[in-house]
């Protein structure tokens, strides 16, 4: 692609740019400060202010204002690995990134005073020498910006004397466009918007908006007149005010004497946002600034710098950015896509392809090409999940075909899987309906309860309540641990002890597991909605408390996975899909229980888990990794079900917090599903895709674990939550 074509493409992208709700992060970029828990915490806290753009900003030094070598490879400048890591972590939080390399002068001279003779003088340093070094500096970071997918590159900041060198800047921009195809901007200094004569060469015009609190209207009139002739989008690449009582009158002076005053800073932001918010041509801000290592929150009142962390201005920024953020998917469009996906690609697939016309019920297995394995056993989990899915669909659609499929699954549970002698349900059955694995896996019994309750909610009939009550009482009699609480994994057919505890070939053979308890919680929650008995209420409370006290690691925000009887953890593996799924299922349980204090505890835990998943478990493309093993190995493949649960879990986190980065994460989950997980040709969803989005076609399309429950439920939940949010928007 030619330089001209790249410029044209960038110009088109700039014209379609939404509001830039940005923050400067990491200045000055001191080596060794951009990685680790403190840096992660800083980025995470910044994102909570509805920030959608991060300007990853670093400084490199030249010795004096007349030096011609910029030593960007030397300390204290952050190392390239730190720069790349910061970009990736910002993107994992759903941020767009502008990479902003800035030159500074080591002796303390402000970079605006970097200057040389207008013409080359023998024996004197020249502009040509300086721009040669500056080009190497900027092009180095242009390469990083390209390789890491940065949406924007800022090629300079507040170079007042250098601004006059029009030919050199145009030549540099042409070089940049050879290396980088994203948006290009230049950050001129305050009051200098009319002095740059080469604005036509960049994609966006930006400046430093450090104007006195009472001069915003006057300065905006001046800026508009200066930039309007270029027809380029304009935003403030820097703007802000220290939290100091004297600073609103002189916000650019970071050394101005005064006392700490958070309200003065808040008032400045309100005035700035108020004035600029009335000017449609102002397309946003990248506020100054947010350090890589924050001060402690209790010290915020005594801090008088620009950062608004823990100060009154933080809420002002959050509210303004929340009202201005664009670029999220239109809710109506999202609702339409979800409805179509549910009806046509999920429910329609199972209605058409999953019926066992020979033996009744549903087939046991189909490969990714659509070939049925007639010898595959039938799974209790698969059939219970089919019952739940079509009952839940009928609750929404009132479609008689959905009810018929639910009743078909219910008939299979009663005639094929139910143990007439001992009660409960077999784990597996042969294609013709005989038990092939007759143990009583507590996980499976829980899904029966989940499904029976959903069927009762869908039909209004309580005909299945005696069976549900019987199953619940069997679990309480034989599986519940009265000493240490919780439930053991499995029992023999007659409910006696068994050594065969594991849920699947990949699970540890331990007495208790997170997975089983999460789904007992799920089943008991749904059952409580139709049968709110005192005993069930007590057990549901116990399950919520167990998740908060024993299963959730309060330090990491991750579930522990396997335990002995006394809740000693057997592994430190992390399952990102279960974390984000559990975050919203716990909230559902606490809401059903109706205890306000327990609900508050659960919501705090849910946000902690959603945050941990977003920070650690979400790839740059929005996909959720499978697992992190305790030895540090990452299973970076992406199964279908964590993607489904992420969409719901992040929507839930948004509803709890109001932080748009969560709804953006949910949208990115949906985008990843649409692009990589749903099977455009064969219908339904692929079981697994690789990190780069290639489907694993060796995995089945229908099987003991591959069912319509995760993706069908995700669509139903997302529809419900988005409809609720749309209604709230209409009432606001």
XYZ file of C-alpha atoms in Angstrom:
732
model
C 0.000 0.000 0.000
C 1.346 3.441 -0.922
C 1.932 6.193 1.599
C -0.899 8.157 -0.007
C -3.272 5.200 0.292
C -2.335 4.683 3.929
C -2.948 8.359 4.619
C -6.330 8.186 2.911
C -7.288 5.131 4.948
C -6.227 6.796 8.172
C -8.171 9.928 7.280
C -11.308 7.857 6.725
C -10.813 6.110 10.065
C -10.334 9.449 11.800
C -13.540 10.793 10.282
C -15.480 7.864 11.779
C -13.770 8.104 15.152
C -16.008 8.105 18.204
C -15.485 10.172 21.313
C -11.983 9.886 22.777
C -12.490 9.238 26.485
C -8.805 8.948 27.282
C -6.157 9.089 29.978
C -2.382 9.494 29.859
C -0.778 6.494 31.561
C 2.731 5.794 32.792
C 4.530 9.146 32.445
C 7.450 9.544 32.475
C 8.075 5.903 31.777
C 10.829 5.055 34.225
C 12.394 1.685 33.491
C 11.215 -1.040 35.836
C 7.940 0.643 36.871
C 5.573 -0.484 34.122
C 5.154 -4.142 35.068
C 4.020 -5.995 38.163
C 1.002 -5.874 40.489
C 1.215 -2.119 41.076
C 1.163 -1.329 37.367
C -1.692 -3.792 36.807
C -3.644 -2.191 39.636
C -3.040 1.258 38.183
C -4.390 0.304 34.754
C -7.375 -1.437 36.276
C -8.304 1.512 38.509
C -7.934 3.905 35.590
C -10.303 1.861 33.437
C -12.983 2.155 36.118
C -13.457 5.817 35.180
C -15.056 4.745 31.877
C -11.754 5.399 30.148
C -11.774 3.975 26.613
C -8.400 5.234 25.347
C -5.029 4.850 27.028
C -2.131 7.017 25.909
C 0.845 4.845 26.825
C 3.310 7.693 27.323
C 7.061 7.493 27.778
C 9.954 9.927 27.817
C 13.402 9.641 26.234
C 16.279 12.013 26.911
C 18.651 14.210 24.982
C 21.388 15.840 27.022
C 20.668 19.535 26.349
C 18.294 21.616 24.270
C 20.961 21.762 21.539
C 21.932 18.074 21.581
C 21.231 16.043 18.460
C 21.092 12.505 19.863
C 17.970 11.126 21.581
C 19.016 8.104 23.640
C 15.716 6.232 23.794
C 17.469 2.888 24.362
C 19.088 3.959 27.632
C 17.754 4.196 31.141
C 15.670 5.738 32.544
C 13.432 5.167 29.484
C 11.216 2.106 29.865
C 12.385 -0.987 28.014
C 10.574 -2.110 24.876
C 9.238 -5.207 26.632
C 7.599 -2.965 29.217
C 6.033 -0.845 26.484
C 4.633 -3.898 24.724
C 3.350 -5.330 27.994
C 1.561 -2.089 28.885
C -0.117 -1.951 25.481
C -1.281 -5.547 25.775
C -2.625 -5.094 29.285
C -4.497 -1.949 28.285
C -6.018 -3.798 25.347
C -6.982 -6.697 27.605
C -9.043 -4.162 29.555
C -10.848 -3.199 26.362
C -8.864 -0.013 25.798
C -7.820 1.536 22.531
C -4.204 2.620 22.697
C -2.291 5.661 21.533
C 1.457 5.189 21.844
C 3.048 8.505 22.763
C 6.863 8.705 22.807
C 8.044 12.123 24.033
C 11.511 13.680 24.017
C 12.721 15.422 27.184
C 15.905 17.306 28.020
C 18.121 15.736 30.685
C 19.270 19.069 32.154
C 15.697 20.108 32.930
C 15.153 22.500 30.020
C 11.612 22.241 28.742
C 11.390 20.496 25.360
C 9.582 23.502 23.872
C 12.993 25.211 23.912
C 14.809 22.593 21.824
C 16.136 24.854 19.087
C 18.859 25.385 16.483
C 19.883 28.055 13.988
C 17.385 28.556 11.176
C 20.159 27.764 8.691
C 23.030 25.328 8.921
C 26.126 26.972 10.444
C 29.532 25.231 10.228
C 30.520 23.782 13.573
C 27.032 24.191 15.079
C 24.397 21.483 15.641
C 21.615 21.602 13.050
C 17.925 20.901 12.730
C 18.781 18.285 10.127
C 20.955 16.357 12.579
C 18.316 16.573 15.271
C 15.444 15.444 13.017
C 17.557 12.516 11.814
C 17.850 11.300 15.413
C 14.244 12.202 16.197
C 13.059 10.168 13.195
C 14.930 7.090 14.456
C 13.272 7.616 17.838
C 9.736 7.968 16.481
C 10.083 5.205 13.885
C 11.281 2.792 16.556
C 8.003 3.264 18.402
C 6.012 3.334 15.159
C 7.221 -0.232 14.616
C 6.058 -1.207 18.101
C 2.716 0.536 17.548
C 2.212 -1.432 14.330
C 3.252 -4.767 15.806
C 1.075 -4.354 18.907
C -1.960 -3.014 17.064
C -2.054 0.478 18.580
C -4.905 2.463 17.113
C -3.015 5.766 17.250
C 0.530 7.126 17.342
C 1.409 10.577 18.651
C 4.566 11.737 16.860
C 5.470 14.657 19.112
C 4.448 16.749 22.078
C 4.714 20.489 22.763
C 7.730 21.093 20.508
C 7.076 24.823 20.189
C 10.319 25.801 18.432
C 10.397 22.636 16.338
C 6.793 23.241 15.197
C 8.138 25.824 12.747
C 10.103 23.211 10.764
C 7.263 22.310 8.407
C 9.326 20.477 5.788
C 11.013 18.241 8.355
C 7.701 17.318 9.970
C 6.113 16.467 6.639
C 9.079 14.264 5.760
C 8.870 12.517 9.137
C 5.139 11.882 8.779
C 5.733 10.319 5.361
C 8.308 7.980 6.932
C 5.913 7.116 9.752
C 3.186 6.175 7.287
C 5.565 3.727 5.607
C 5.948 1.919 8.930
C 2.533 2.384 10.533
C -0.995 2.469 9.103
C -2.953 3.616 12.153
C -4.032 7.117 13.114
C -1.320 9.770 13.390
C -1.574 12.882 15.547
C 0.698 15.596 16.879
C 0.199 17.219 20.306
C 0.925 20.937 20.032
C 1.296 23.056 23.125
C -1.396 25.269 24.630
C -2.039 28.473 22.666
C -0.108 27.043 19.673
C -2.997 25.548 17.688
C -2.784 28.309 15.080
C 0.994 28.166 14.696
C 1.295 24.671 13.227
C 1.072 24.970 9.439
C 1.185 21.286 8.604
C -1.998 20.013 10.288
C -3.167 18.689 6.923
C -0.460 15.978 7.104
C -1.829 14.292 10.269
C -5.127 12.489 10.816
C -6.187 14.260 13.991
C -5.271 17.665 15.398
C -4.542 17.691 19.108
C -3.242 20.136 21.662
C -2.595 20.545 25.374
C -5.669 22.110 26.952
C -4.275 23.694 30.092
C -6.423 26.827 30.023
C -7.515 28.920 33.031
C -10.873 27.856 34.421
C -12.563 31.117 33.427
C -11.128 31.273 29.893
C -12.425 28.084 28.306
C -15.095 29.700 26.135
C -12.668 32.334 24.846
C -9.955 29.781 24.082
C -12.348 27.389 22.379
C -13.493 30.156 20.050
C -9.860 30.820 19.144
C -8.989 27.141 18.661
C -12.028 26.490 16.489
C -11.069 29.322 14.153
C -7.503 27.976 13.933
C -8.284 24.320 13.200
C -11.572 24.450 11.285
C -9.924 25.197 7.900
C -8.127 21.837 7.989
C -11.314 19.768 8.295
C -9.666 17.345 10.725
C -11.075 15.902 13.967
C -9.775 17.764 17.016
C -9.211 16.562 20.578
C -7.132 17.546 23.589
C -4.193 15.150 23.777
C -3.491 16.585 27.208
C -5.753 18.444 29.621
C -6.081 18.541 33.370
C -5.530 20.395 36.593
C -3.627 19.604 39.803
C -5.703 19.156 42.960
C -4.430 22.405 44.435
C -6.393 25.482 45.444
C -4.379 27.797 43.173
C -4.240 25.539 40.110
C -7.568 26.195 38.330
C -6.270 29.659 37.396
C -2.960 28.244 36.079
C -3.432 24.500 35.427
C -0.269 24.118 33.354
C 2.032 25.065 36.260
C 2.743 21.819 38.079
C 5.102 23.606 40.521
C 2.665 26.346 41.564
C 2.497 26.846 45.330
C -0.804 26.069 47.034
C -2.569 23.691 49.369
C -4.141 20.344 48.369
C -7.750 20.869 47.305
C -9.688 18.094 45.609
C -12.775 20.259 45.205
C -10.803 22.850 43.237
C -9.727 20.113 40.832
C -13.296 18.834 40.537
C -14.583 22.342 39.795
C -11.993 22.722 37.048
C -13.062 19.493 35.370
C -16.713 20.465 35.560
C -15.961 23.817 33.913
C -13.778 22.228 31.225
C -16.231 19.438 30.447
C -19.138 21.861 30.473
C -17.528 24.223 27.976
C -16.129 21.539 25.685
C -19.241 19.390 25.902
C -21.169 22.118 24.119
C -18.713 22.091 21.207
C -19.367 19.124 18.937
C -16.058 19.620 17.153
C -14.142 18.778 20.354
C -13.898 14.998 19.965
C -12.508 14.199 23.379
C -9.659 14.295 25.861
C -6.641 12.325 26.926
C -6.470 13.606 30.480
C -3.231 14.291 32.333
C -2.365 12.013 34.010
C -2.351 8.579 35.652
C 0.968 7.176 36.957
C 2.035 3.551 36.630
C 2.311 3.379 40.411
C -0.465 5.065 42.338
C -0.297 6.669 45.730
C -2.267 4.872 48.449
C -5.981 5.682 48.368
C -5.969 7.091 51.955
C -3.311 9.583 50.820
C -5.461 11.034 48.034
C -6.614 14.049 50.043
C -3.008 15.092 50.684
C -1.885 14.518 47.098
C -1.855 17.719 45.013
C -0.750 16.378 41.632
C -2.779 15.931 38.422
C -3.908 12.341 39.002
C -7.521 12.224 40.224
C -7.379 8.729 41.750
C -9.395 8.709 44.976
C -10.279 12.404 44.609
C -13.654 14.081 43.960
C -12.745 14.718 40.313
C -12.630 10.960 39.665
C -16.422 10.732 39.800
C -16.722 13.800 37.574
C -14.499 12.152 34.975
C -16.328 8.836 35.264
C -19.732 10.458 34.800
C -18.656 12.618 31.867
C -16.865 9.825 30.066
C -19.769 7.484 30.711
C -22.126 9.942 29.033
C -19.815 10.469 26.053
C -18.425 7.028 25.279
C -19.300 5.901 21.779
C -18.366 2.897 19.749
C -20.226 0.300 21.812
C -22.587 -1.838 19.810
C -26.087 -0.433 19.491
C -28.236 -2.345 21.980
C -31.032 -2.909 19.472
C -28.597 -4.356 16.943
C -27.092 -6.588 19.613
C -30.537 -7.754 20.701
C -31.422 -8.614 17.118
C -28.224 -10.602 16.618
C -28.718 -12.529 19.859
C -32.333 -13.343 19.051
C -31.363 -14.586 15.614
C -28.464 -16.623 17.003
C -30.648 -18.255 19.629
C -33.555 -19.037 17.337
C -31.764 -20.101 14.172
C -28.246 -21.253 14.964
C -28.723 -22.861 18.389
C -32.320 -23.941 19.014
C -32.913 -24.546 15.313
C -29.830 -26.746 15.078
C -30.900 -28.938 17.980
C -34.464 -29.203 16.729
C -33.209 -30.355 13.324
C -30.121 -32.451 14.079
C -30.298 -33.853 17.622
C -33.364 -36.112 17.603
C -32.857 -39.878 17.892
C -35.574 -41.179 15.592
C -34.626 -44.827 16.222
C -34.577 -45.036 20.023
C -36.343 -41.852 21.014
C -34.963 -38.881 22.857
C -31.736 -37.407 21.553
C -28.597 -38.770 19.937
C -25.524 -39.289 22.060
C -22.896 -37.893 19.717
C -22.350 -36.061 16.441
C -18.952 -35.085 15.064
C -18.057 -31.659 13.713
C -18.992 -32.660 10.155
C -22.515 -33.691 11.157
C -21.956 -37.455 11.255
C -23.902 -39.216 14.029
C -22.259 -41.941 16.105
C -25.126 -44.430 16.642
C -23.133 -46.384 19.243
C -22.435 -43.443 21.546
C -23.903 -43.627 25.015
C -26.360 -40.985 26.133
C -25.461 -38.576 28.900
C -27.580 -37.498 31.857
C -25.979 -34.056 31.703
C -26.743 -33.631 28.007
C -30.394 -34.612 28.411
C -30.940 -32.492 31.529
C -29.365 -29.512 29.809
C -31.559 -29.995 26.732
C -34.592 -29.998 29.033
C -33.427 -26.815 30.733
C -32.615 -25.058 27.445
C -35.908 -25.711 25.689
C -37.950 -25.052 28.823
C -36.150 -21.728 29.256
C -36.660 -20.948 25.569
C -40.378 -21.693 25.910
C -40.596 -19.303 28.860
C -39.443 -16.553 26.520
C -40.936 -17.531 23.168
C -44.093 -19.491 24.115
C -43.190 -21.587 21.081
C -44.959 -24.954 21.171
C -42.051 -26.634 19.372
C -39.714 -25.589 22.164
C -42.095 -27.020 24.738
C -42.328 -30.266 22.760
C -38.531 -30.649 22.811
C -38.488 -29.971 26.554
C -41.134 -32.644 27.098
C -39.159 -35.082 24.944
C -36.122 -34.541 27.190
C -38.255 -34.856 30.325
C -39.603 -38.191 29.105
C -36.027 -39.434 28.620
C -35.078 -38.449 32.155
C -38.042 -40.352 33.551
C -37.852 -43.500 31.400
C -34.142 -43.891 30.617
C -32.153 -42.233 33.387
C -34.354 -42.501 36.474
C -33.431 -45.322 38.880
C -36.744 -46.915 39.886
C -35.091 -49.007 42.606
C -32.858 -46.537 44.451
C -34.028 -43.163 43.196
C -31.888 -40.554 41.537
C -30.545 -40.663 38.000
C -27.959 -42.785 36.216
C -24.893 -41.052 34.843
C -24.887 -42.663 31.358
C -27.219 -44.876 29.305
C -26.808 -47.002 26.184
C -28.390 -45.825 22.922
C -31.355 -48.145 23.507
C -31.926 -46.889 27.042
C -30.135 -49.196 29.496
C -27.829 -47.833 32.226
C -24.162 -48.024 31.199
C -22.762 -46.029 34.147
C -25.098 -46.260 37.094
C -23.253 -44.159 39.700
C -24.988 -41.141 41.194
C -22.828 -38.176 40.234
C -23.996 -35.232 42.328
C -23.239 -32.889 39.429
C -25.743 -34.770 37.276
C -28.459 -34.843 39.948
C -28.056 -31.075 40.294
C -28.674 -30.527 36.603
C -31.829 -32.593 36.851
C -33.049 -30.232 39.588
C -32.070 -27.209 37.515
C -33.992 -28.569 34.528
C -37.086 -29.768 36.401
C -37.435 -26.389 38.093
C -37.113 -24.589 34.758
C -39.780 -26.819 33.250
C -42.116 -25.969 36.126
C -41.409 -22.261 35.670
C -42.092 -22.576 31.939
C -45.363 -24.488 32.232
C -46.762 -23.287 35.541
C -47.350 -26.930 36.468
C -46.049 -28.501 39.678
C -46.464 -32.064 38.423
C -42.684 -32.547 38.485
C -42.259 -31.154 42.003
C -42.497 -34.553 43.783
C -39.630 -35.884 41.636
C -37.590 -32.759 42.313
C -38.246 -32.966 46.060
C -37.289 -36.634 46.101
C -34.008 -35.935 44.295
C -33.203 -33.041 46.624
C -33.813 -35.183 49.719
C -31.635 -37.990 48.363
C -28.786 -35.520 47.905
C -29.260 -34.170 51.399
C -29.402 -37.638 52.939
C -26.475 -39.237 51.138
C -24.245 -36.572 49.591
C -24.297 -33.710 52.091
C -21.378 -33.462 54.533
C -22.927 -32.565 57.921
C -19.531 -31.997 59.543
C -17.596 -29.867 57.061
C -20.530 -28.765 54.885
C -20.829 -29.168 51.162
C -21.336 -32.266 49.034
C -19.167 -35.186 48.037
C -18.704 -35.745 44.328
C -20.359 -39.095 43.664
C -21.916 -42.202 45.165
C -22.649 -45.701 43.938
C -26.007 -46.618 42.425
C -27.430 -47.473 45.864
C -26.026 -44.205 47.342
C -23.228 -45.998 49.167
C -19.635 -44.711 49.154
C -17.573 -45.142 45.975
C -13.947 -44.554 45.063
C -14.948 -43.418 41.560
C -15.506 -39.745 42.304
C -14.162 -37.831 39.326
C -16.549 -36.021 37.032
C -14.542 -36.656 33.867
C -11.178 -37.900 32.691
C -9.601 -34.460 33.159
C -10.812 -33.991 36.745
C -9.005 -34.983 39.918
C -10.507 -37.860 41.890
C -11.110 -35.695 44.975
C -13.940 -35.719 47.484
C -15.207 -32.245 46.670
C -14.937 -29.845 43.754
C -15.784 -26.298 42.822
C -17.579 -27.489 39.701
C -20.035 -29.725 41.502
C -20.750 -27.124 44.181
C -21.295 -24.385 41.615
C -23.932 -26.483 39.889
C -25.570 -27.683 43.092
C -25.876 -23.971 43.853
C -27.352 -23.421 40.392
C -29.859 -26.262 40.745
C -30.899 -25.324 44.275
C -31.362 -21.688 43.241
C -33.800 -22.607 40.485
C -35.600 -25.122 42.688
C -35.984 -22.474 45.408
C -37.859 -20.297 42.920
C -40.638 -22.906 42.695
C -40.315 -24.541 46.126
C -39.076 -22.053 48.773
C -38.884 -24.507 51.681
C -37.019 -23.662 54.879
C -34.601 -26.557 54.479
C -33.738 -25.628 50.921
C -33.292 -22.017 51.989
C -30.781 -23.061 54.644
C -28.830 -25.194 52.184
C -28.787 -22.438 49.582
C -27.378 -20.031 52.143
C -24.760 -22.602 53.128
C -23.731 -23.021 49.499
C -23.335 -19.279 48.958
C -21.260 -18.976 52.128
C -19.109 -21.951 51.105
C -18.330 -20.301 47.792
C -17.387 -17.050 49.498
C -15.435 -18.598 52.372
C -13.901 -21.811 51.010
C -14.050 -22.004 47.231
C -13.190 -18.417 46.282
C -9.617 -17.316 46.897
C -10.211 -13.842 48.277
C -6.699 -12.710 47.383
C -6.684 -13.686 43.711
C -10.359 -13.514 42.758
C -10.229 -17.074 41.383
C -12.057 -20.223 42.404
C -10.033 -23.044 43.889
C -10.972 -26.227 42.048
C -10.573 -29.447 44.079
C -10.674 -30.240 47.804
C -10.584 -32.971 50.393
C -13.397 -33.370 52.925
C -12.030 -30.559 55.096
C -11.720 -28.091 52.195
C -7.963 -28.270 51.814
C -7.213 -27.273 48.225
C -5.570 -29.919 46.035
C -4.413 -27.654 43.198
C -3.759 -24.026 42.324
C -4.988 -24.298 38.747
C -7.296 -21.526 37.521
C -10.381 -22.025 35.340
C -11.289 -18.663 33.815
C -14.604 -19.909 32.450
C -15.775 -21.122 35.844
C -14.656 -17.889 37.483
C -16.738 -15.684 35.210
C -19.663 -18.141 35.234
C -19.586 -18.331 39.008
C -19.508 -14.555 39.316
C -23.044 -14.203 37.997
C -24.485 -17.496 39.287
C -23.566 -16.457 42.835
C -25.458 -13.209 42.351
C -28.483 -15.131 41.049
C -28.451 -17.341 44.135
C -28.158 -14.438 46.565
C -30.944 -12.549 44.804
C -33.224 -15.589 45.032
C -32.423 -15.965 48.728
C -33.324 -12.331 49.392
C -30.758 -11.525 52.103
C -29.544 -7.934 51.440
C -26.288 -8.261 53.383
C -25.360 -11.579 51.786
C -26.230 -10.105 48.396
C -23.794 -7.231 48.997
C -21.020 -9.676 49.878
C -21.787 -11.723 46.794
C -21.800 -8.697 44.496
C -18.396 -7.614 45.815
C -17.060 -11.101 45.132
C -18.638 -11.123 41.673
C -16.884 -7.897 40.718
C -13.584 -9.194 42.060
C -13.945 -12.342 39.951
C -14.997 -10.453 36.832
C -12.038 -8.121 37.263
C -9.586 -11.004 37.690
C -10.945 -12.715 34.587
C -10.802 -9.513 32.550
C -7.234 -8.746 33.611
C -5.775 -12.234 33.345
C -8.041 -14.463 31.297
C -9.114 -12.388 28.293
C -6.995 -12.324 25.154
C -6.548 -9.230 22.998
C -9.261 -10.451 20.609
C -11.825 -10.737 23.421
C -11.626 -14.528 23.686
C -11.319 -16.193 27.098
C -8.495 -18.644 27.720
C -9.343 -22.051 29.141
C -7.042 -22.503 32.125
C -3.871 -21.427 33.856
C -2.005 -24.330 35.455
C -0.218 -23.938 38.759
C 3.151 -24.474 37.057
C 2.520 -21.369 34.927
C 1.451 -23.137 31.720
C -1.421 -21.350 29.981
C -3.996 -23.374 28.088
C -4.599 -20.628 25.542
C -7.190 -22.521 23.523
C -10.718 -21.174 23.774
C -13.613 -23.552 24.379
C -17.117 -22.469 23.447
C -18.551 -22.323 26.947
C -16.187 -19.798 28.631
C -16.969 -17.386 25.778
C -20.685 -17.750 26.447
C -20.281 -17.308 30.197
C -18.003 -14.291 29.722
C -20.678 -12.404 27.820
C -23.141 -12.893 30.686
C -20.612 -12.412 33.474
C -19.315 -9.123 32.092
C -22.843 -7.816 31.490
C -23.595 -8.687 35.104
C -20.476 -6.824 36.248
C -21.596 -3.782 34.268
C -25.040 -3.890 35.869
C -23.434 -4.055 39.310
C -20.796 -1.370 38.760
C -21.924 0.876 35.928
C -18.384 0.659 34.510
C -18.564 0.601 30.734
C -15.380 -1.407 30.343
C -17.422 -4.421 31.441
C -20.140 -3.969 28.832
C -17.358 -3.411 26.328
C -15.786 -6.702 27.445
C -19.156 -8.413 26.975
C -19.427 -6.981 23.482
C -15.918 -8.174 22.669
C -16.918 -11.653 23.873
C -19.890 -11.594 21.533
C -17.731 -10.312 18.681
C -15.237 -13.135 19.251
C -18.063 -15.670 19.277
C -19.512 -14.345 16.024
C -16.160 -14.254 14.265
C -14.567 -17.464 15.503
C -16.774 -19.765 17.598
C -20.115 -20.032 15.814
C -20.034 -22.490 12.931
C -21.204 -20.532 9.888
C -21.404 -23.639 7.720
C -22.511 -26.448 10.004
C -24.561 -24.540 12.563
C -24.209 -24.357 16.357
C -20.787 -23.498 17.858
C -17.403 -25.132 17.551
C -16.257 -26.881 20.717
C -12.868 -25.183 20.677
C -10.798 -22.739 18.680
C -7.072 -22.135 18.913
C -5.659 -18.876 20.201
C -5.588 -17.524 16.655
C -9.202 -18.537 16.019
C -8.884 -21.830 14.097
C -11.618 -24.372 15.010
C -10.632 -27.804 16.281
C -12.735 -30.036 14.072
C -11.686 -33.199 15.908
C -14.067 -32.215 18.702
C -17.733 -33.225 18.623
C -20.648 -30.920 17.851
C -23.000 -32.903 20.114
C -21.783 -35.048 22.987
C -21.944 -35.833 26.681
C -20.689 -32.322 27.481
C -21.421 -30.445 24.236
C -24.945 -29.184 24.606
C -27.157 -26.111 23.985
C -27.090 -24.989 27.620
C -24.105 -22.622 27.812
C -24.657 -20.824 24.531
C -28.455 -20.979 24.649
C -28.496 -19.660 28.192
C -25.974 -16.952 27.334
C -28.254 -15.657 24.586
C -31.300 -15.776 26.862
C -29.475 -14.041 29.713
C -27.933 -11.403 27.470
C -31.308 -10.707 25.857
C -32.906 -10.239 29.262
C -30.119 -8.020 30.576
C -29.857 -5.871 27.453
C -33.629 -5.417 27.363
C -33.483 -4.279 30.975
C -30.681 -1.829 30.182
C -32.568 -0.537 27.143
C -35.634 0.078 29.304
C -33.503 1.920 31.859
C -32.069 4.082 29.071
C -35.581 4.939 27.909
C -36.637 5.953 31.420
C -33.506 8.010 32.120
